[in-house]
Coordinates of C-alpha atoms in Angstrom, one line a residue:
P1070 CA -10.8 -30.1 -21.3
R1071 CA -14.4 -31.3 -21.4
R1072 CA -15.3 -30.6 -25.0
S1073 CA -13.9 -28.9 -28.1
C1074 CA -15.4 -27.3 -31.1
A1075 CA -13.9 -26.2 -34.4
T1076 CA -13.5 -22.4 -34.9
G1077 CA -13.3 -22.8 -38.7
R1078 CA -9.7 -21.6 -38.5
G1079 CA -8.0 -24.9 -37.7
A1080 CA -7.5 -24.1 -34.0
R1081 CA -8.9 -26.0 -31.1
V1082 CA -11.1 -24.2 -28.5
F1083 CA -11.3 -25.7 -25.0
R1084 CA -14.0 -24.6 -22.6
G1085 CA -13.6 -25.7 -19.0
E1086 CA -16.1 -26.3 -16.2
P1087 CA -16.0 -24.4 -12.9
G1088 CA -12.6 -24.8 -11.2
V1089 CA -11.2 -27.1 -13.9
G1090 CA -7.7 -26.1 -15.0
I1091 CA -6.2 -26.6 -18.4
V1092 CA -3.6 -29.4 -18.8
P1093 CA -0.5 -27.9 -20.5
S1094 CA 0.2 -29.3 -24.0
L1095 CA 3.2 -31.6 -24.2
M1096 CA 4.2 -29.7 -27.3
S1097 CA 5.2 -26.1 -27.5
H1098 CA 1.9 -24.9 -29.0
A1099 CA 0.7 -21.4 -28.6
R1100 CA -2.3 -20.7 -26.3
V1101 CA -4.9 -18.1 -27.2
L1102 CA -7.4 -16.5 -24.9
I1103 CA -10.4 -15.1 -26.8
H1104 CA -13.7 -13.3 -25.8
A1105 CA -11.7 -11.4 -23.1
D1106 CA -11.9 -7.9 -21.8
V1107 CA -8.1 -7.4 -22.0
R1108 CA -6.9 -4.3 -20.2
T1109 CA -3.4 -4.1 -21.5
M1110 CA -2.2 -1.1 -19.3
D1111 CA -0.4 -0.1 -22.5
A1112 CA -1.4 3.5 -23.3
R1113 CA -0.9 2.9 -27.0
R1114 CA -3.5 0.1 -27.1
P1115 CA -5.4 0.0 -23.8
R1116 CA -8.0 -2.6 -24.8
A1117 CA -8.1 -5.8 -26.7
D1118 CA -10.3 -8.9 -26.9
A1119 CA -7.7 -11.6 -27.3
L1120 CA -4.1 -12.5 -26.6
A1121 CA -1.7 -15.4 -27.3
W1122 CA 1.4 -16.7 -25.7
R1123 CA 4.0 -19.4 -26.3
D1124 CA 7.0 -20.6 -24.2
G1125 CA 6.3 -18.0 -21.5
T1126 CA 6.2 -15.0 -23.9
L1127 CA 3.2 -13.1 -25.3
L1128 CA 2.9 -13.5 -29.0
A1129 CA 0.1 -11.1 -29.8
V1130 CA -2.4 -8.9 -28.1
G1131 CA -5.3 -7.4 -30.2
D1132 CA -8.5 -8.5 -32.0
R1133 CA -9.5 -12.1 -32.2
D1134 CA -8.7 -12.8 -35.8
A1135 CA -5.3 -11.2 -35.8
V1136 CA -4.3 -13.0 -32.6
L1137 CA -5.4 -16.4 -34.0
D1138 CA -3.4 -15.8 -37.1
A1139 CA -0.3 -15.0 -35.1
A1140 CA -0.8 -18.1 -32.9
G1141 CA -1.1 -20.5 -35.8
D1142 CA -3.4 -23.4 -36.6
A1143 CA -2.1 -25.7 -33.9
A1144 CA -2.9 -23.2 -31.1
E1145 CA -5.0 -24.2 -28.1
V1146 CA -7.8 -21.6 -27.7
L1147 CA -9.4 -20.7 -24.3
D1148 CA -12.6 -18.8 -23.9
A1149 CA -12.8 -16.1 -21.2
H1150 CA -16.5 -15.5 -21.8
G1151 CA -16.0 -11.7 -21.4
A1152 CA -14.0 -11.7 -18.2
T1153 CA -11.4 -9.1 -17.6
V1154 CA -7.7 -10.0 -18.1
L1155 CA -5.0 -7.9 -16.7
P1156 CA -1.2 -7.9 -16.5
G1157 CA -0.1 -9.9 -13.4
F1158 CA -0.3 -7.8 -10.3
I1159 CA 2.9 -6.6 -8.8
D1160 CA 3.2 -5.9 -5.0
A1161 CA 6.0 -3.3 -4.9
H1162 CA 6.4 -3.5 -1.1
Q1163 CA 5.7 -6.4 1.2
H1164 CA 7.5 -8.7 3.6
P1165 CA 7.6 -12.4 2.7
T1166 CA 10.7 -12.8 4.8
L1167 CA 8.9 -11.6 8.0
T1168 CA 6.0 -13.8 7.1
A1169 CA 8.1 -16.9 6.5
L1170 CA 10.3 -16.4 9.6
Y1171 CA 7.8 -15.2 12.1
G1172 CA 4.3 -15.2 10.7
S1173 CA 3.6 -18.9 11.3
R1174 CA 4.3 -18.6 15.0
A1175 CA 1.9 -17.1 17.5
R1176 CA -0.2 -14.4 15.8
L1177 CA -1.8 -12.0 18.3
T1178 CA -4.5 -10.4 16.2
P1179 CA -8.1 -10.4 17.6
P1180 CA -9.8 -12.5 18.7
R1181 CA -6.7 -14.3 19.9
G1182 CA -5.2 -11.1 21.4
T1183 CA -7.9 -9.0 23.0
D1184 CA -6.3 -8.3 26.4
I1185 CA -3.2 -9.0 28.4
T1186 CA -4.4 -12.3 29.7
S1187 CA -5.1 -13.6 26.2
L1188 CA -1.7 -12.5 25.1
Q1189 CA -0.1 -14.4 28.1
S1190 CA -2.1 -17.5 27.1
A1191 CA -0.9 -17.3 23.5
F1192 CA 2.7 -16.9 24.7
L1193 CA 2.4 -19.9 27.0
A1194 CA 0.9 -22.0 24.3
A1195 CA 3.7 -21.0 21.8
A1196 CA 6.4 -21.9 24.4
K1197 CA 5.1 -25.5 25.0
N1198 CA 6.8 -27.0 21.9
V1199 CA 9.9 -24.9 22.0
P1200 CA 13.1 -26.8 23.0
P1201 CA 15.0 -25.4 26.0
G1202 CA 17.1 -22.3 25.3
R1203 CA 15.3 -21.6 22.0
W1204 CA 13.4 -18.4 21.2
V1205 CA 9.7 -18.0 21.4
V1206 CA 8.4 -15.7 18.8
A1207 CA 5.0 -14.0 18.4
T1208 CA 3.7 -11.3 16.1
D1209 CA 0.9 -8.7 15.4
W1210 CA 0.0 -7.4 18.8
D1211 CA -1.5 -4.0 18.9
E1212 CA -2.0 -2.1 22.2
L1213 CA -5.0 -0.2 20.9
Q1214 CA -6.8 -3.6 20.2
L1215 CA -6.3 -4.7 23.9
A1216 CA -8.8 -4.0 26.6
E1217 CA -6.1 -2.4 28.7
R1218 CA -5.0 -0.1 25.8
R1219 CA -1.3 -0.7 26.8
P1220 CA 1.4 -3.2 26.1
P1221 CA 2.1 -6.0 28.6
T1222 CA 4.8 -5.3 31.1
R1223 CA 8.1 -7.2 31.5
A1224 CA 6.6 -8.9 34.7
E1225 CA 3.6 -10.0 32.7
L1226 CA 5.8 -11.4 29.9
D1227 CA 8.0 -13.2 32.4
A1228 CA 4.9 -14.7 34.1
A1229 CA 3.8 -16.2 30.8
V1230 CA 7.3 -17.3 29.5
P1231 CA 9.8 -17.5 32.3
D1232 CA 12.3 -20.1 30.8
H1233 CA 12.7 -19.0 27.2
P1234 CA 13.7 -15.8 25.6
L1235 CA 10.6 -14.2 24.1
M1236 CA 10.2 -11.7 21.3
A1237 CA 6.7 -10.4 20.3
M1238 CA 6.7 -8.2 17.2
H1239 CA 4.2 -5.3 17.0
Y1240 CA 1.9 -5.4 14.0
T1241 CA 3.9 -2.5 12.5
C1242 CA 7.2 -4.4 12.9
H1243 CA 8.7 -1.2 14.5
R1244 CA 8.6 -2.2 18.1
A1245 CA 8.8 -5.4 20.1
L1246 CA 8.2 -6.9 23.5
A1247 CA 11.0 -8.8 25.2
N1248 CA 10.9 -10.7 28.5
S1249 CA 13.8 -10.8 30.9
R1250 CA 15.6 -13.7 29.3
A1251 CA 15.5 -12.0 25.9
L1252 CA 16.7 -8.7 27.4
E1253 CA 19.6 -10.6 29.1
R1254 CA 20.6 -12.3 25.8
A1255 CA 20.6 -9.0 24.0
G1256 CA 22.6 -7.3 26.8
I1257 CA 19.9 -4.7 27.5
R1258 CA 20.1 -3.7 31.2
R1259 CA 19.4 -0.8 33.4
A1260 CA 22.6 1.0 32.4
T1261 CA 22.1 0.4 28.7
P1262 CA 21.7 3.8 26.9
D1263 CA 19.0 4.3 24.3
P1264 CA 20.5 3.7 20.8
A1265 CA 20.4 6.5 18.2
G1266 CA 17.0 6.2 16.6
G1267 CA 15.6 4.0 19.3
L1268 CA 14.0 4.0 22.7
I1269 CA 14.2 1.4 25.5
S1270 CA 11.0 1.9 27.5
R1271 CA 11.7 1.9 31.3
G1272 CA 9.7 1.7 34.5
R1273 CA 9.9 4.3 37.2
D1274 CA 12.9 2.4 38.7
G1275 CA 14.8 2.9 35.4
L1276 CA 14.7 -0.8 34.6
P1277 CA 13.8 -1.8 31.0
D1278 CA 10.1 -2.7 31.1
G1279 CA 10.1 -5.0 28.1
L1280 CA 9.0 -2.6 25.3
L1281 CA 11.7 -1.8 22.7
I1282 CA 11.0 0.9 20.2
E1283 CA 12.6 1.2 16.7
R1284 CA 16.3 0.5 16.7
A1285 CA 16.2 -0.6 20.4
M1286 CA 14.6 -3.8 19.1
S1287 CA 17.4 -4.7 16.7
P1288 CA 19.5 -6.7 19.1
V1289 CA 16.5 -8.9 20.2
E1290 CA 15.2 -9.3 16.6
S1291 CA 18.6 -10.2 15.2
L1292 CA 19.1 -12.9 17.9
A1293 CA 15.7 -14.4 17.4
R1294 CA 16.2 -14.4 13.6
A1295 CA 19.5 -16.1 13.9
D1296 CA 18.0 -18.8 16.2
L1297 CA 15.2 -19.5 13.8
I1298 CA 17.5 -19.7 10.8
A1299 CA 19.9 -22.0 12.6
H1300 CA 17.3 -24.4 13.9
D1301 CA 14.3 -24.2 11.5
A1302 CA 15.5 -23.4 7.9
D1303 CA 13.1 -26.1 6.6
G1304 CA 10.3 -24.3 8.3
F1305 CA 11.3 -21.1 6.5
F1306 CA 11.3 -22.9 3.1
D1307 CA 7.8 -24.4 3.8
Q1308 CA 6.3 -21.1 4.9
L1309 CA 7.9 -19.1 2.1
E1310 CA 6.5 -21.4 -0.6
A1311 CA 3.1 -21.5 1.1
H1312 CA 3.1 -17.7 1.1
H1313 CA 4.1 -17.6 -2.5
R1314 CA 1.2 -19.9 -3.4
A1315 CA -1.1 -17.5 -1.6
L1316 CA 0.3 -14.6 -3.6
L1317 CA -0.5 -16.5 -6.8
A1318 CA -4.1 -17.0 -5.6
E1319 CA -4.4 -13.2 -5.4
G1320 CA -3.0 -12.7 -8.9
I1321 CA 0.5 -11.5 -7.8
T1322 CA 3.2 -12.5 -10.3
R1323 CA 6.0 -10.4 -8.9
V1324 CA 6.8 -9.2 -5.4
V1325 CA 9.3 -6.9 -3.7
D1326 CA 10.5 -8.2 -0.3
A1327 CA 11.3 -4.9 1.3
T1328 CA 13.2 -6.3 4.3
V1329 CA 15.9 -8.9 3.5
P1330 CA 18.8 -9.1 6.0
L1331 CA 22.1 -10.5 4.7
D1332 CA 21.6 -13.9 6.3
V1333 CA 18.1 -14.2 4.8
I1334 CA 19.5 -13.5 1.3
E1335 CA 21.5 -16.7 1.6
L1336 CA 18.4 -18.5 2.9
Y1337 CA 16.5 -17.2 -0.1
R1338 CA 19.2 -18.4 -2.5
E1339 CA 18.9 -21.9 -1.0
A1340 CA 15.1 -21.7 -1.4
E1341 CA 15.6 -20.8 -5.0
R1342 CA 17.9 -23.8 -5.5
R1343 CA 15.2 -26.0 -4.1
G1344 CA 12.5 -24.6 -6.3
R1345 CA 10.6 -23.0 -3.4
V1346 CA 10.4 -19.5 -4.9
P1347 CA 7.6 -19.7 -7.5
V1348 CA 6.9 -15.9 -7.7
P1349 CA 9.8 -13.7 -9.0
T1350 CA 11.1 -11.7 -6.1
I1351 CA 13.1 -8.5 -5.8
M1352 CA 15.0 -8.4 -2.5
L1353 CA 15.7 -5.1 -0.8
P1354 CA 18.8 -5.8 1.4
V1355 CA 19.1 -4.6 4.9
S1356 CA 21.7 -4.9 7.7
L1357 CA 22.5 -8.2 9.3
G1358 CA 22.3 -6.3 12.6
G1359 CA 18.6 -5.4 12.1
Y1360 CA 16.4 -4.0 9.4
L1361 CA 16.2 -0.6 11.1
E1362 CA 20.0 -0.2 11.3
A1363 CA 22.2 1.7 8.9
P1364 CA 23.3 -0.9 6.2
W1365 CA 27.0 -0.3 6.2
D1366 CA 27.6 -4.0 6.1
V1367 CA 25.5 -4.4 3.0
F1368 CA 27.7 -2.0 1.0
S1369 CA 30.7 -4.2 1.5
A1370 CA 28.9 -7.6 1.2
P1371 CA 29.5 -9.8 -1.9
I1372 CA 25.9 -9.5 -3.2
A1373 CA 25.2 -10.4 -6.8
H1374 CA 22.9 -7.6 -8.1
G1375 CA 21.1 -9.9 -10.5
T1376 CA 20.6 -13.6 -11.4
N1377 CA 18.9 -15.6 -14.1
G1378 CA 16.5 -17.1 -11.7
P1379 CA 13.5 -15.8 -9.8
L1380 CA 15.6 -13.7 -7.4
T1381 CA 17.1 -10.3 -8.0
V1382 CA 18.7 -7.8 -5.6
G1383 CA 17.0 -4.4 -5.7
P1384 CA 17.6 -1.1 -4.0
V1385 CA 19.1 -1.0 -0.5
K1386 CA 16.5 -0.3 2.1
L1387 CA 16.9 2.7 4.5
V1388 CA 14.4 3.3 7.3
F1389 CA 14.2 7.1 8.1
D1390 CA 11.4 7.1 10.7
G1391 CA 9.2 4.9 12.8
A1392 CA 5.7 3.5 13.0
P1393 CA 3.1 4.0 14.3
V1394 CA 4.7 7.2 15.7
C1395 CA 6.3 8.7 12.6
A1396 CA 8.4 11.8 12.2
M1397 CA 6.0 14.7 11.7
C1398 CA 6.5 18.5 11.6
L1399 CA 3.4 20.5 12.2
S1400 CA 2.5 24.1 12.8
V1401 CA 0.8 25.0 16.1
W1402 CA -2.5 25.6 14.3
Q1403 CA -2.3 22.2 12.6
T1404 CA -1.7 20.6 15.9
A1405 CA -4.6 22.4 17.5
G1406 CA -6.8 21.5 14.6
A1407 CA -5.9 17.8 14.9
M1408 CA -6.6 17.9 18.7
V1409 CA -10.0 19.5 18.1
G1410 CA -10.7 16.9 15.5
A1411 CA -9.7 14.1 17.9
L1412 CA -12.1 15.5 20.5
A1413 CA -15.0 15.7 18.0
L1414 CA -14.3 12.2 16.8
S1415 CA -14.2 10.8 20.3
L1416 CA -17.6 12.4 21.0
R1417 CA -19.0 11.0 17.8
Q1418 CA -17.7 7.5 18.4
G1419 CA -18.2 7.5 22.1
S1420 CA -14.6 6.4 22.6
L1421 CA -11.4 8.0 23.8
D1422 CA -9.3 6.1 21.3
P1423 CA -9.0 9.2 18.9
V1424 CA -7.7 11.3 21.8
R1425 CA -5.4 8.5 23.0
A1426 CA -4.0 8.1 19.5
S1427 CA -3.3 11.8 19.2
L1428 CA -1.5 11.9 22.6
S1429 CA 0.4 8.7 21.9
V1430 CA 2.6 10.6 19.4
R1431 CA 4.0 12.6 22.3
P1432 CA 4.0 16.0 20.5
R1433 CA 6.8 18.4 21.5
V1434 CA 7.4 22.1 20.6
D1435 CA 10.8 22.6 19.1
V1436 CA 13.0 25.7 19.3
D1437 CA 11.7 26.8 15.9
G1438 CA 8.1 26.9 17.2
K1439 CA 7.1 23.8 15.2
V1440 CA 5.5 20.8 16.8
R1441 CA 7.3 17.5 16.1
T1442 CA 6.6 13.9 16.8
G1443 CA 8.3 10.6 16.5
L1444 CA 11.9 9.4 16.1
T1445 CA 14.1 10.4 13.2
L1446 CA 16.5 7.5 12.6
Y1447 CA 18.8 9.4 10.3
P1448 CA 19.9 13.0 11.2
R1449 CA 20.3 15.1 8.0
A1450 CA 24.1 14.8 7.8
E1451 CA 24.0 11.0 8.3
A1452 CA 21.2 10.7 5.8
E1453 CA 23.3 12.3 3.1
R1454 CA 26.3 10.2 4.0
V1455 CA 24.5 6.9 3.9
V1456 CA 22.6 7.7 0.6
R1457 CA 25.9 8.8 -1.0
A1458 CA 27.6 5.5 0.2
A1459 CA 24.8 3.5 -1.3
V1460 CA 25.2 5.2 -4.7
D1461 CA 29.0 4.9 -4.6
H1462 CA 28.6 1.1 -4.0
G1463 CA 26.3 0.7 -7.0
F1464 CA 22.9 0.5 -5.2
M1465 CA 19.7 2.2 -5.9
V1466 CA 17.9 3.5 -2.8
A1467 CA 14.4 2.8 -1.3
A1468 CA 13.8 5.0 1.8
H1469 CA 11.1 4.2 4.3
A1470 CA 9.6 7.6 5.2
I1471 CA 6.1 7.9 6.6
G1472 CA 5.9 11.4 8.2
N1473 CA 6.3 14.7 6.3
E1474 CA 9.5 15.5 8.4
S1475 CA 11.2 12.3 7.3
I1476 CA 10.1 12.7 3.7
D1477 CA 11.8 16.1 3.8
V1478 CA 15.0 14.6 5.1
V1479 CA 15.0 12.0 2.4
L1480 CA 14.5 14.6 -0.4
A1481 CA 17.4 16.6 1.0
A1482 CA 19.6 13.5 1.0
Y1483 CA 18.6 12.5 -2.5
K1484 CA 19.3 16.0 -3.8
A1485 CA 22.8 15.9 -2.2
A1486 CA 23.5 12.6 -3.9
G1487 CA 23.2 14.3 -7.3
P1488 CA 22.4 12.8 -10.7
A1489 CA 24.2 9.5 -10.0
L1490 CA 21.2 8.5 -7.9
H1491 CA 19.0 8.6 -11.0
Q1492 CA 21.3 6.7 -13.4
T1493 CA 19.2 3.5 -13.6
R1494 CA 15.7 4.6 -12.6
A1495 CA 13.9 6.8 -10.1
P1496 CA 14.9 6.5 -6.4
R1497 CA 12.0 5.3 -4.2
I1498 CA 10.3 6.5 -1.1
E1499 CA 8.4 3.8 0.7
H1500 CA 5.0 4.9 2.1
A1501 CA 5.2 8.7 2.0
T1502 CA 2.1 8.5 4.1
F1503 CA 1.6 12.0 5.5
L1504 CA 2.2 15.0 3.2
D1505 CA 0.8 18.2 1.8
R1506 CA 0.4 19.5 -1.7
D1507 CA 3.8 21.2 -1.6
L1508 CA 5.6 18.0 -0.6
A1509 CA 3.8 16.1 -3.4
A1510 CA 5.0 18.7 -5.9
R1511 CA 8.6 18.5 -4.5
L1512 CA 8.5 14.7 -4.9
A1513 CA 7.5 15.1 -8.6
Y1514 CA 10.1 17.8 -9.2
A1515 CA 12.8 15.6 -7.7
G1516 CA 11.8 12.6 -9.9
V1517 CA 11.2 10.4 -6.9
A1518 CA 8.8 7.4 -7.1
V1519 CA 6.5 6.4 -4.3
S1520 CA 5.5 2.9 -3.2
A1521 CA 2.1 3.4 -1.5
Q1522 CA -0.2 1.1 0.4
P1523 CA -3.9 2.2 -0.3
H1524 CA -5.3 -0.7 1.8
M1525 CA -3.8 0.9 5.0
V1526 CA -7.0 3.0 5.1
T1527 CA -8.7 0.0 6.6
L1528 CA -6.3 -0.2 9.6
P1529 CA -8.3 0.3 12.9
T1530 CA -6.0 3.2 13.8
V1531 CA -7.1 5.1 10.7
S1532 CA -10.8 4.7 11.6
G1533 CA -10.1 6.6 14.8
A1534 CA -7.6 9.1 13.5
P1535 CA -8.6 12.7 13.1
P1536 CA -7.5 14.6 10.0
V1537 CA -4.6 17.1 10.2
P1538 CA -5.4 20.4 8.5
G1539 CA -3.4 20.7 5.2
I1540 CA -2.1 17.1 5.5
R1541 CA -3.5 14.0 3.9
F1542 CA -3.1 10.3 4.8
M1543 CA -2.0 8.3 1.7
A1544 CA -2.5 11.2 -0.6
L1545 CA -2.9 9.3 -3.8
R1546 CA -4.9 12.0 -5.6
W1547 CA -2.3 14.7 -4.8
L1548 CA 0.6 12.5 -5.8
L1549 CA -0.9 11.5 -9.1
D1550 CA -2.0 15.0 -9.9
A1551 CA 1.5 16.2 -9.2
G1552 CA 3.0 13.7 -11.7
V1553 CA 4.6 11.3 -9.2
K1554 CA 5.0 7.6 -10.2
V1555 CA 3.0 5.7 -7.6
A1556 CA 3.3 1.9 -7.3
G1557 CA 0.7 0.0 -5.4
S1558 CA 1.7 -2.4 -2.6
S1559 CA 0.5 -3.9 0.6
D1560 CA 3.2 -3.8 3.3
H1561 CA 1.9 -7.2 4.4
P1562 CA 1.8 -8.3 7.2
V1563 CA 0.7 -4.8 8.2
T1564 CA -2.3 -5.2 5.9
G1565 CA -3.6 -8.0 3.7
F1566 CA -1.8 -8.5 0.4
A1567 CA -4.7 -9.0 -2.1
P1568 CA -4.2 -6.3 -4.8
L1569 CA -7.9 -6.2 -5.5
D1570 CA -8.4 -5.1 -1.9
G1571 CA -5.8 -2.4 -2.4
I1572 CA -7.5 -1.3 -5.6
R1573 CA -10.9 -1.1 -3.8
S1574 CA -9.4 0.9 -1.0
A1575 CA -7.7 3.3 -3.5
V1576 CA -11.1 3.9 -5.2
T1577 CA -13.4 4.0 -2.2
R1578 CA -11.2 5.1 0.8
R1579 CA -13.5 3.1 3.0
T1580 CA -12.3 2.5 6.6
V1581 CA -13.0 -0.5 8.7
G1582 CA -15.8 1.5 10.3
G1583 CA -17.4 2.1 7.0
R1584 CA -16.8 5.9 6.6
T1585 CA -15.0 7.4 3.6
Y1586 CA -11.6 8.8 4.9
E1587 CA -10.5 12.0 3.2
P1588 CA -12.6 11.4 0.1
D1589 CA -10.6 14.0 -1.9
Q1590 CA -7.8 11.5 -2.2
R1591 CA -9.9 8.8 -4.0
V1592 CA -8.6 7.8 -7.4
E1593 CA -10.4 6.3 -10.5
L1594 CA -10.5 2.6 -11.1
D1595 CA -8.2 2.7 -14.1
E1596 CA -5.6 4.8 -12.1
A1597 CA -5.7 2.2 -9.4
L1598 CA -5.1 -0.7 -11.8
V1599 CA -2.1 1.1 -13.3
M1600 CA -0.6 1.4 -9.8
Y1601 CA -0.5 -2.4 -9.4
T1602 CA 0.6 -3.2 -12.9
R1603 CA 2.5 -0.7 -15.2
A1604 CA 3.5 1.8 -12.5
A1605 CA 4.7 -0.9 -10.1
A1606 CA 6.8 -2.5 -12.9
D1607 CA 8.3 0.9 -13.8
V1608 CA 9.1 1.7 -10.2
C1609 CA 10.6 -1.8 -9.7
G1610 CA 12.7 -1.6 -12.8
C1611 CA 11.1 -4.5 -14.6
L1612 CA 8.8 -2.7 -17.1
T1613 CA 10.7 -4.2 -20.1
D1614 CA 9.6 -7.7 -18.9
C1615 CA 6.1 -7.2 -17.4
G1616 CA 3.5 -4.7 -16.1
T1617 CA 1.7 -4.4 -19.5
L1618 CA 0.3 -7.0 -21.9
E1619 CA 2.4 -6.5 -25.1
A1620 CA 3.9 -8.9 -27.5
G1621 CA 7.4 -9.8 -26.5
K1622 CA 6.8 -9.5 -22.8
R1623 CA 6.5 -12.3 -20.3
A1624 CA 3.1 -14.0 -20.3
D1625 CA 2.3 -12.9 -16.7
L1626 CA -1.5 -12.3 -16.5
V1627 CA -4.4 -12.5 -14.1
V1628 CA -7.9 -13.5 -15.2
L1629 CA -10.8 -12.2 -13.1
D1630 CA -14.1 -14.0 -12.7
R1631 CA -16.2 -11.4 -14.5
T1632 CA -15.9 -8.1 -16.4
L1633 CA -14.4 -5.5 -14.1
S1634 CA -16.1 -2.2 -13.6
A1635 CA -16.9 0.3 -10.8
R1636 CA -20.2 -1.7 -10.4
T1637 CA -18.5 -5.1 -10.0
L1638 CA -15.4 -3.9 -8.1
D1639 CA -16.7 -5.1 -4.7
E1640 CA -17.5 -8.6 -5.8
V1641 CA -14.8 -9.4 -8.4
K1642 CA -12.3 -12.1 -7.6
V1643 CA -9.2 -13.7 -9.2
R1644 CA -10.1 -16.7 -11.3
A1645 CA -6.7 -17.7 -12.7
T1646 CA -3.1 -16.6 -12.5
V1647 CA -0.7 -17.2 -15.4
L1648 CA 3.0 -16.9 -14.6
G1649 CA 5.5 -17.2 -17.5
G1650 CA 2.8 -18.8 -19.6
E1651 CA 1.9 -21.5 -17.0
T1652 CA -1.4 -21.5 -15.1
L1653 CA -0.2 -21.7 -11.5
Y1654 CA -3.5 -20.9 -9.9
G1655 CA -7.1 -21.5 -10.9
G1656 CA -8.6 -22.5 -14.3
V1657 CA -10.8 -21.5 -17.1
I1658 CA -13.6 -18.9 -16.7
D1659 CA -17.1 -20.5 -16.5
A1660 CA -19.6 -18.8 -18.8
T1661 CA -22.2 -18.7 -16.1
R1662 CA -20.0 -16.6 -13.9
A1663 CA -19.1 -14.0 -16.5
T1664 CA -21.1 -10.8 -16.6

């Protein structure tokens, strides 16, 4: 604190200078934030100008005088100078596990990965410090970002890393590259059949060419993960805590880790014991054999479904289709319309990428005359069986489903599971990326919540993607209008995890190329804020603790650097993040920065 002044009420007001944090009181005094634009996200009282908290709990939210009275004469009073205060943001679907295990290795995003040669150089550099026999891991390659517009071959991978097993994860985390040593370790040979729900890409001679799609990547990924856990657990702890500090810097006070294999649950528990998990985390368990596999082993594992610490176990995660090629079902006219749109977009952009993207989904005409794409990881009968097993073992369910075909499969499985699936809260669908109005209405009727990722509109593939007649990408407007609970999330590392970026994308639908993609799916600013606060807490089952600013709830809040409005949305930043009453990022608002 630089200076204080009396308020005439016996309380002390502290005003900080730019970037100066407030030193917590050694006594359990209340703290009050006044002159704030408080957006409570509570429909009963949506706005206030002050709030107070003590010992990690909100004491009062309302007008200045009432809040000061509730806080008492000994309260420390902070001045927000008109800046917006929101409930702490909740990311309902991201992947801290993948970030901590793999993200600090060799990242292959441009400008590091622009062609096959640059990928080879990155692999070679990553292998230099890896002991003999250990795995080399890389992430985030994208064939459409490479000059060759294709993945590297097995021979090219071997040329870069001949003496170590190599796994390079696609930016979607739904396919991987593996060199010869990795394929040998995983037992993937010429005679190895494609797994159900997976594809081993092969050359003309029938030999695996190094590209493993969907469940075909599970043996390689599980071996690489086990190697990293066995030899670099401390690295995991360091990267996990660093990632959590980065979450706090973006105003995130609760996160859902949507992919936590059984061995990583134990690693998480140890990180918790060491105090390395600052942001409360909900873990969605997946199979030890791979996060795309059916989680039969999860159902019989001795998993505690809740703790008193920052870790809780949430719904079991089921993956129903792939990415970037998801399970779609289109009519012939929809397919024709998409192809015409791809040609028009190619002419407009002067690039064949839209046509390449349309052909990469490998459309096929089925016996019913429908055009289908992608892999379905769960046939309908198996889908019903695994969802029923999850419910019988006391789990809620979160189902990854991107394409309209896979969403339909999930809805059928949820219906077959009956009322028991809804006993605690609404079952979830992760993504629900491509749907029509009818499917949005069916989701609402079934009482299914959606965890959506608005910032995916900025992915390069979206900028070059033609619209499909009658189908929308990330159809937020249709979902909200139908009455579906929609939680905001990032799916990081697929996109960045800053909630303000997701909110901007939900409101503007701006692509990386600057155009507005499917403008009829834009939402209002207040609707987008709800998605990352109250709705996310509701979908994640923690609305009694957080998600709104109400007396009695946890003091989880984010302070912005100015008053938030449609006019300031592009420039606004997080100034401070308060978690459980403690300021874990940033400091007091500077009056000169408020608007």
